[in-house]
Short mmCIF file of C-alpha atoms and ligand atoms in Angstrom, two decimals:
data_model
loop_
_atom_site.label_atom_id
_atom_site.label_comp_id
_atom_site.label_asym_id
_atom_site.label_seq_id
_atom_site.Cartn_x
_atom_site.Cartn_y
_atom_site.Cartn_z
CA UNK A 1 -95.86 0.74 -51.80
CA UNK A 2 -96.77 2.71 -49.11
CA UNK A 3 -94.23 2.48 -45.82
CA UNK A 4 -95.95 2.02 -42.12
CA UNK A 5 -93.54 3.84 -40.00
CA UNK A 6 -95.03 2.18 -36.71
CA UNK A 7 -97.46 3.15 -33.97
CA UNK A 8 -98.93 5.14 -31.20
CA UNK A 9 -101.51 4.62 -28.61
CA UNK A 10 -102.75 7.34 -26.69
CA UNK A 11 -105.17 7.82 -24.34
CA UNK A 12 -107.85 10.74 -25.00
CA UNK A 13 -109.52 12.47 -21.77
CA UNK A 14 -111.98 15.43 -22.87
CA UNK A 15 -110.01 17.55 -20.04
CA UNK A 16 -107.05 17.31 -21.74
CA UNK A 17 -108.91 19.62 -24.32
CA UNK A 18 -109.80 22.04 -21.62
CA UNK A 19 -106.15 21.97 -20.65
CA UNK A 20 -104.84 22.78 -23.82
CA UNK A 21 -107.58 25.34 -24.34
CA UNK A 22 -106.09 27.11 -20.89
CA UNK A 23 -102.50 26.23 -21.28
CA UNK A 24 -102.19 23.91 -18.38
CA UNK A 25 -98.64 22.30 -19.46
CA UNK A 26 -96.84 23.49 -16.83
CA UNK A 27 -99.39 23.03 -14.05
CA UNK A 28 -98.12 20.51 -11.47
CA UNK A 29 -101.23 18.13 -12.37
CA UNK A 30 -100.74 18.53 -16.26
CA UNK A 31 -97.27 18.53 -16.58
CA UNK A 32 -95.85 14.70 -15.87
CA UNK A 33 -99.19 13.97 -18.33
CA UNK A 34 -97.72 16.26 -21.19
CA UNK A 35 -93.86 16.26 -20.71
CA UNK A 36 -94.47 12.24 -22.27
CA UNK A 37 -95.66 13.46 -25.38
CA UNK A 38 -92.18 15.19 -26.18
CA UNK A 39 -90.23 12.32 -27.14
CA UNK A 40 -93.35 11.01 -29.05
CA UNK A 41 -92.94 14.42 -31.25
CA UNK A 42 -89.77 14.20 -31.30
CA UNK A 43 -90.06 11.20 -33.23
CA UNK A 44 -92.53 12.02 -35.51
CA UNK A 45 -90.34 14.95 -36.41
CA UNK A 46 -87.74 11.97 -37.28
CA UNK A 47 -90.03 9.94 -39.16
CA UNK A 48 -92.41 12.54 -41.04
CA UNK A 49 -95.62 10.85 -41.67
CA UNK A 50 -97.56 11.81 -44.62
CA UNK A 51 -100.46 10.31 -43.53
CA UNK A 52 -102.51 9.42 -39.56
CA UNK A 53 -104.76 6.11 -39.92
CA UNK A 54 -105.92 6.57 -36.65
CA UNK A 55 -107.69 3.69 -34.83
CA UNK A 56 -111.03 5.58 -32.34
CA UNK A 57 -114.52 5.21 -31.31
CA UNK A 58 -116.99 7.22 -31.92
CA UNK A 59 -118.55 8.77 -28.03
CA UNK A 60 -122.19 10.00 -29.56
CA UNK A 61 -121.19 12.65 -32.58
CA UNK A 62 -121.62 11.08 -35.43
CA UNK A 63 -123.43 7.17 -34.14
CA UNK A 64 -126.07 7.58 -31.34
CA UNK A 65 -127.17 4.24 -29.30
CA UNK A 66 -129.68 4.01 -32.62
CA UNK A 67 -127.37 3.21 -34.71
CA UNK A 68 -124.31 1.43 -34.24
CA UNK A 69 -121.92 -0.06 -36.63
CA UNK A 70 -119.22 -2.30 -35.04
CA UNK A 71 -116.53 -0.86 -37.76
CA UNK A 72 -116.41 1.93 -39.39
CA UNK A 73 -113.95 3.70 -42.02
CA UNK A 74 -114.05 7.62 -42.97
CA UNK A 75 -113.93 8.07 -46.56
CA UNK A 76 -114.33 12.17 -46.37
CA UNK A 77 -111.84 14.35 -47.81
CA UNK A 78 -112.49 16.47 -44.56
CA UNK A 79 -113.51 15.71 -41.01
CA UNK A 80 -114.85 18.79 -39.09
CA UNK A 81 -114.54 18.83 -35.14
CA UNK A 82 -117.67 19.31 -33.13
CA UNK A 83 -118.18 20.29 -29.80
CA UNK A 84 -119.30 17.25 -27.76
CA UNK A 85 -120.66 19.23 -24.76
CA UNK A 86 -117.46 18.67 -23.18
CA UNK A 87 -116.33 22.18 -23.18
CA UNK A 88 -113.48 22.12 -25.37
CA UNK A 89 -112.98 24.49 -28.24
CA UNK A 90 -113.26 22.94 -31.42
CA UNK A 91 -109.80 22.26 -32.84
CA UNK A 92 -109.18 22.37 -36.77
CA UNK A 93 -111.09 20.23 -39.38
CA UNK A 94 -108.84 17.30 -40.64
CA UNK A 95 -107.88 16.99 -43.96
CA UNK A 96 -108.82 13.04 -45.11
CA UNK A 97 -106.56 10.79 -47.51
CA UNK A 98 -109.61 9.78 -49.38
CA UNK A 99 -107.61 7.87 -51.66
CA UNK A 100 -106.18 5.71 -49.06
CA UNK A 101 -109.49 5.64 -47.45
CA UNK A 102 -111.40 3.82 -50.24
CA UNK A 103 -108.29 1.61 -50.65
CA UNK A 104 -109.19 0.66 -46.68
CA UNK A 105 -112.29 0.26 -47.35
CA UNK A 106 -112.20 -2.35 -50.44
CA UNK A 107 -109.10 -4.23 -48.59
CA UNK A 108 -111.18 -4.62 -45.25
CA UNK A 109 -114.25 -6.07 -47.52
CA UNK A 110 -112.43 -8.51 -49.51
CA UNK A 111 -110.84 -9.66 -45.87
CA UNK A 112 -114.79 -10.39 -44.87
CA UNK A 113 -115.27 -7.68 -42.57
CA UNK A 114 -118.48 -5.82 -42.83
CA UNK A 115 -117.78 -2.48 -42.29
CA UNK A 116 -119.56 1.00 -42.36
CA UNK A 117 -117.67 3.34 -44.80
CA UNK A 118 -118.33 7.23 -43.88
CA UNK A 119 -118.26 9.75 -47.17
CA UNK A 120 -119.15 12.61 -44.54
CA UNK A 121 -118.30 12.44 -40.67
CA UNK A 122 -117.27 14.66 -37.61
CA UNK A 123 -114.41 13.84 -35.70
CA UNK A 124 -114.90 13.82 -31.48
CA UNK A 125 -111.71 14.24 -28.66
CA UNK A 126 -111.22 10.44 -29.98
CA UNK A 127 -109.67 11.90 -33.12
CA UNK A 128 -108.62 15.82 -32.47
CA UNK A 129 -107.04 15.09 -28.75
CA UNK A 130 -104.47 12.97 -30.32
CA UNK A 131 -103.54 15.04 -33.06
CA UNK A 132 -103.42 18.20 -30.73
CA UNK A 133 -101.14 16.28 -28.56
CA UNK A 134 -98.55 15.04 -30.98
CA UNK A 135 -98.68 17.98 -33.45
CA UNK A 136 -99.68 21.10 -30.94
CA UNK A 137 -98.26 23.38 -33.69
CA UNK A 138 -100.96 22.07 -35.97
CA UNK A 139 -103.40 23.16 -33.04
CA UNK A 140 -101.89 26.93 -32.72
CA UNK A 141 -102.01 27.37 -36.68
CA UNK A 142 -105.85 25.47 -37.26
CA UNK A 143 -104.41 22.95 -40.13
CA UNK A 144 -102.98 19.40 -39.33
CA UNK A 145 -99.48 18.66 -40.83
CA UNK A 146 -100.79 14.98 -42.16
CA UNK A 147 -103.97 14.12 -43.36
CA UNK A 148 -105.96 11.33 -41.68
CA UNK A 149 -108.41 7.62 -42.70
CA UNK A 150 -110.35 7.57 -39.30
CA UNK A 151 -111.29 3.83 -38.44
CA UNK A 152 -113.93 3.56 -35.75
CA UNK A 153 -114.50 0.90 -33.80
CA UNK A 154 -117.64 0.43 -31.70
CA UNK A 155 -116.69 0.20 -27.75
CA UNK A 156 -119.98 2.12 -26.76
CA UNK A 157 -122.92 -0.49 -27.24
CA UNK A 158 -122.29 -3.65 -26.67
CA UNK A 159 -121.56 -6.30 -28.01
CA UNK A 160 -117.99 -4.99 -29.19
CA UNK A 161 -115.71 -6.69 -31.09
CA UNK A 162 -114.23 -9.08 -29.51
CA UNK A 163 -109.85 -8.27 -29.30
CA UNK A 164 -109.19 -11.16 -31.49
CA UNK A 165 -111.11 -10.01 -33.89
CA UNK A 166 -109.39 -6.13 -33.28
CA UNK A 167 -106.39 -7.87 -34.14
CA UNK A 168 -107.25 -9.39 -36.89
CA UNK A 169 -108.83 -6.02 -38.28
CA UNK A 170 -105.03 -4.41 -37.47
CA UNK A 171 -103.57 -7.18 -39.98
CA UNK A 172 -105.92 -6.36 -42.61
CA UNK A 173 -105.18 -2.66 -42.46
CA UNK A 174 -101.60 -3.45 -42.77
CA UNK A 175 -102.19 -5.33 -46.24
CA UNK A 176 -104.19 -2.96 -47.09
CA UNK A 177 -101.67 0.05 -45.99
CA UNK A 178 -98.63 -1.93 -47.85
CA UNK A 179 -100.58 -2.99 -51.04
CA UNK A 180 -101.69 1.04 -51.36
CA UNK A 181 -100.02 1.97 -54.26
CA UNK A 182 -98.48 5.08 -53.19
CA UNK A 183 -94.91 5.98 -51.50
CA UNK A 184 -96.45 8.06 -48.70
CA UNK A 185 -95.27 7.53 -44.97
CA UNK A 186 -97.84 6.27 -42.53
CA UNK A 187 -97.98 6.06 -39.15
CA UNK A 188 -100.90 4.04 -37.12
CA UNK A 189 -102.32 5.56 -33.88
CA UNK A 190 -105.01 4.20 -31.55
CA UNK A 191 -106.72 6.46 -29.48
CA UNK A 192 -108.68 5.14 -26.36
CA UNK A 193 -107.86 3.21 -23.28
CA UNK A 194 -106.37 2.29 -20.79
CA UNK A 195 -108.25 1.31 -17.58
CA UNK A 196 -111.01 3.64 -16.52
CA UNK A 197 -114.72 3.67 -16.02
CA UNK A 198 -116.73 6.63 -16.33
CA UNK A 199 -119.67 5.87 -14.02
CA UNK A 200 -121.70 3.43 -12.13
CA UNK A 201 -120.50 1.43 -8.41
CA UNK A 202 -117.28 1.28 -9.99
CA UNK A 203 -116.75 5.17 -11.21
CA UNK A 204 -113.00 5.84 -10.95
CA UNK A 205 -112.40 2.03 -11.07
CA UNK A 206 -108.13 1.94 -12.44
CA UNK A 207 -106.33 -1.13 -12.96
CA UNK A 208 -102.62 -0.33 -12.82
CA UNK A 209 -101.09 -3.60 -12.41
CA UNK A 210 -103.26 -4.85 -15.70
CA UNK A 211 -102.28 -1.77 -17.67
CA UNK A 212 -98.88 -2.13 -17.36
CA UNK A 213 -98.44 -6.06 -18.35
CA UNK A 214 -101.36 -4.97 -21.12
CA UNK A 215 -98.56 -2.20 -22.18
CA UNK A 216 -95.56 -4.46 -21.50
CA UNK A 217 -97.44 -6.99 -24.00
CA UNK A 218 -98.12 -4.85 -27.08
CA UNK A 219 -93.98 -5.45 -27.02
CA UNK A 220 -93.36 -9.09 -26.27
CA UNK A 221 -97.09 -11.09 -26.45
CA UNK A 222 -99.06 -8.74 -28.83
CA UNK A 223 -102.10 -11.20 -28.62
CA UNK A 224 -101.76 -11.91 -24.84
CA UNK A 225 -105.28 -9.94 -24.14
CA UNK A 226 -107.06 -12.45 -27.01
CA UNK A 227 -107.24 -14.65 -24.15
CA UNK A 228 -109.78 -12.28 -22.19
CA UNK A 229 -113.78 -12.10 -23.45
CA UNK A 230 -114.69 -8.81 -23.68
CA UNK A 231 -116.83 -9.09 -20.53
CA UNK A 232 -113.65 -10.54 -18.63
CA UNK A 233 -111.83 -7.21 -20.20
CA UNK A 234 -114.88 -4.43 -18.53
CA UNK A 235 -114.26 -6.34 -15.14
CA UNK A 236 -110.69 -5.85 -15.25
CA UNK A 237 -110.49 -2.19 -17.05
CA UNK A 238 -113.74 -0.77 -16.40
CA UNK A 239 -116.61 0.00 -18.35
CA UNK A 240 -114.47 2.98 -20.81
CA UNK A 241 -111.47 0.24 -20.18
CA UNK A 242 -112.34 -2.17 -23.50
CA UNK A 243 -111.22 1.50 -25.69
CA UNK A 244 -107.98 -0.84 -25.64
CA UNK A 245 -109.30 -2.67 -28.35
CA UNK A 246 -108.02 0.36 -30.36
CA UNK A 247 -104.46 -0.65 -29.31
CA UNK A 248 -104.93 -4.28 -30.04
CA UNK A 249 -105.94 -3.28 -33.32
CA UNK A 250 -103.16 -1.15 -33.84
CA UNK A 251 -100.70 -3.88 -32.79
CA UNK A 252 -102.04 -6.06 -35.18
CA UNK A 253 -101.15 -3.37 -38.20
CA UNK A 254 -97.81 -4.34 -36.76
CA UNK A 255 -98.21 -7.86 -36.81
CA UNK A 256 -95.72 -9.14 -39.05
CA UNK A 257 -93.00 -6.86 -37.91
CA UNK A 258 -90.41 -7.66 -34.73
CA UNK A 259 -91.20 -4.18 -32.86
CA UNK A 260 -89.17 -1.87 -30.40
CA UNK A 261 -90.51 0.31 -27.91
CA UNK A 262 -89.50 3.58 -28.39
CA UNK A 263 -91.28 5.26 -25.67
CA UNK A 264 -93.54 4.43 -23.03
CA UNK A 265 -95.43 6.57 -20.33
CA UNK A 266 -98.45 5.32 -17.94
CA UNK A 267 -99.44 8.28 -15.84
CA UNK A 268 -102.98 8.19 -12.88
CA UNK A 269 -104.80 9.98 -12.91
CA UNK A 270 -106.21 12.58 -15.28
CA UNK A 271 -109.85 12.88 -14.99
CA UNK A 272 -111.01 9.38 -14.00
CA UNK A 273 -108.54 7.61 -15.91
CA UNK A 274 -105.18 5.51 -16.25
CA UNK A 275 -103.71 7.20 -19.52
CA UNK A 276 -100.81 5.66 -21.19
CA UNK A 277 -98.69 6.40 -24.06
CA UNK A 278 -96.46 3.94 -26.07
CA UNK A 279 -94.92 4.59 -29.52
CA UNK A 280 -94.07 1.56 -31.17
CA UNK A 281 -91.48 1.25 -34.05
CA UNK A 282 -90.10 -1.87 -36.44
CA UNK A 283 -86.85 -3.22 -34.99
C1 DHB B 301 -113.18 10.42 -19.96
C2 DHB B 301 -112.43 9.45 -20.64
C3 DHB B 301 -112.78 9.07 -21.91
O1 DHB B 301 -112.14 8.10 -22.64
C4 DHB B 301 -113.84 9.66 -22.56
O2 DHB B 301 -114.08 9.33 -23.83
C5 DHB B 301 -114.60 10.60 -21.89
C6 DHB B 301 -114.26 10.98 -20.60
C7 DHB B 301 -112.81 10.87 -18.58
O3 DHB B 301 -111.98 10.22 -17.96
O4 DHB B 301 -113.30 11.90 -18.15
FE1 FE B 302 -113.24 7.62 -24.61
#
């Protein structure tokens, strides 16, 4: 049985990209941003995960406003990063746990969700961001130190999911992740969030005080934000705000399991947005 070492949400600005790309870490405007990420690695160099199922959506690469699929699961044994128009340097191709992937796929169907499964896809800032951040030696020498089942979950054309429903996807990953017969150590991350909105009236729009009890909540109410629609959620986090969904779905892998905050970081603003940072692990 495979063993979920616990979770963590990041957010994932494009200009973190272009930081990394210029070696910004020390820059008075970078630095509180990436100092947070040190304890994260710290603890993944504790807990070793084999393999990243890593919780996204997809921002135009590989599903255009044509074509939309409310979930979707990567079942590639490599996922190539492509440059977005963004202006960062594409960072190394991720190797994909294909094995785990159709495992995902056939648990998440049996559970009655209807989901999109990928045999070839590119991976956006959604996906290489996070694994730049919390493996930057991966970054310096091209290859990733885990390999990676990319879940995608539409927050781009709505309708989305609604965050009950997120959660609900989380607990089906987690039977699928602990049924997978296999003794490899996995750790969760969602990559999106928190409060921002990109453009329109409300460009810039942050929501600190919602972040925080949102963040404060994936510890001690993990469904709390169920109780928003998703259209009370955009009012209160901005348009790009509902990429929490990735963290409620994340939580819900954790379901089950009391949890202890191992670290947490909020941090406004890079680019337009409220990024946050919590690692998560069984108490
Ligand atoms: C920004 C944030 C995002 O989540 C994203 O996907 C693109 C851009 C931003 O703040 O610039
Ligand atoms: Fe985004």
């Amino acid at each position: 049985m495979a063993h979920i070492i616990g979770s963590i949400s990041t957010s994932h600005v494009p200009a973190i990209g272009g930081a990394l790309a210029r070696q910004k870490q020390q820059d008075p405007y970078w630095k509180p941003f990436f100092d947070a990420y040190g304890k994260a690695r710290e603890w993944l160099g504790r807990e070793r995960p084999d393999v990243v199922v890593i919780l996204h959506n997809d921002h135009g690469l590989n599903f255009f406003l044509d074509k939309m699929p409310t979930f979707a699961v990567g079942a590639a044994d490599a996922y190539k990063n492509a440059d977005e128009g963004w202006g960062i340097p594409p960072l190394a191709a991720a190797r994909g746990c294909v094995d785990l992937s159709w495992h995902i796929v056939e648990t998440l169907v049996e559970d009655e969700f209807d989901i999109t499964t990928c045999q070839e896809a590119l991976i956006d800032h959604s996906v290489s961001l996070p694994l730049a951040l919390l493996w930057p030696e991966g970054k310096d020498a091209g290859e990733w130190p885990v390999e990676i089942v990319p879940v995608c979950i539409n927050t781009v054309l709505a309708p989305y999911p609604s965050a009950a429903r997120c959660y609900r996807l989380g607990q089906s990953l987690r039977r699928a992740i602990e049924s997978w017969d296999d003794d490899r150590r996995v750790l969760v991350v969602a990559s999106g969030g928190l409060s921002h909105q990109l453009d329109g009236e409300r460009a810039g729009f942050i929501n600190k005080p919602f972040d925080l009890q949102f963040m404060e909540s994936m510890v001690s109410d993990p469904t709390w934000v169920t109780r928003y629609s998703n259209d009370e959620l955009v009012e209160l986090t901005g348009t790009q705000g509902i990429e929490l969904l990735m963290w409620v779905a994340a939580r819900g892998v954790l379901d089950d399991t009391p949890v202890r905050q191992h670290h947490a970081h909020y941090h406004v603003p890079i680019s337009n947005t409220a990024t946050g940072l919590l690692v998560l692990e069984p108490a």
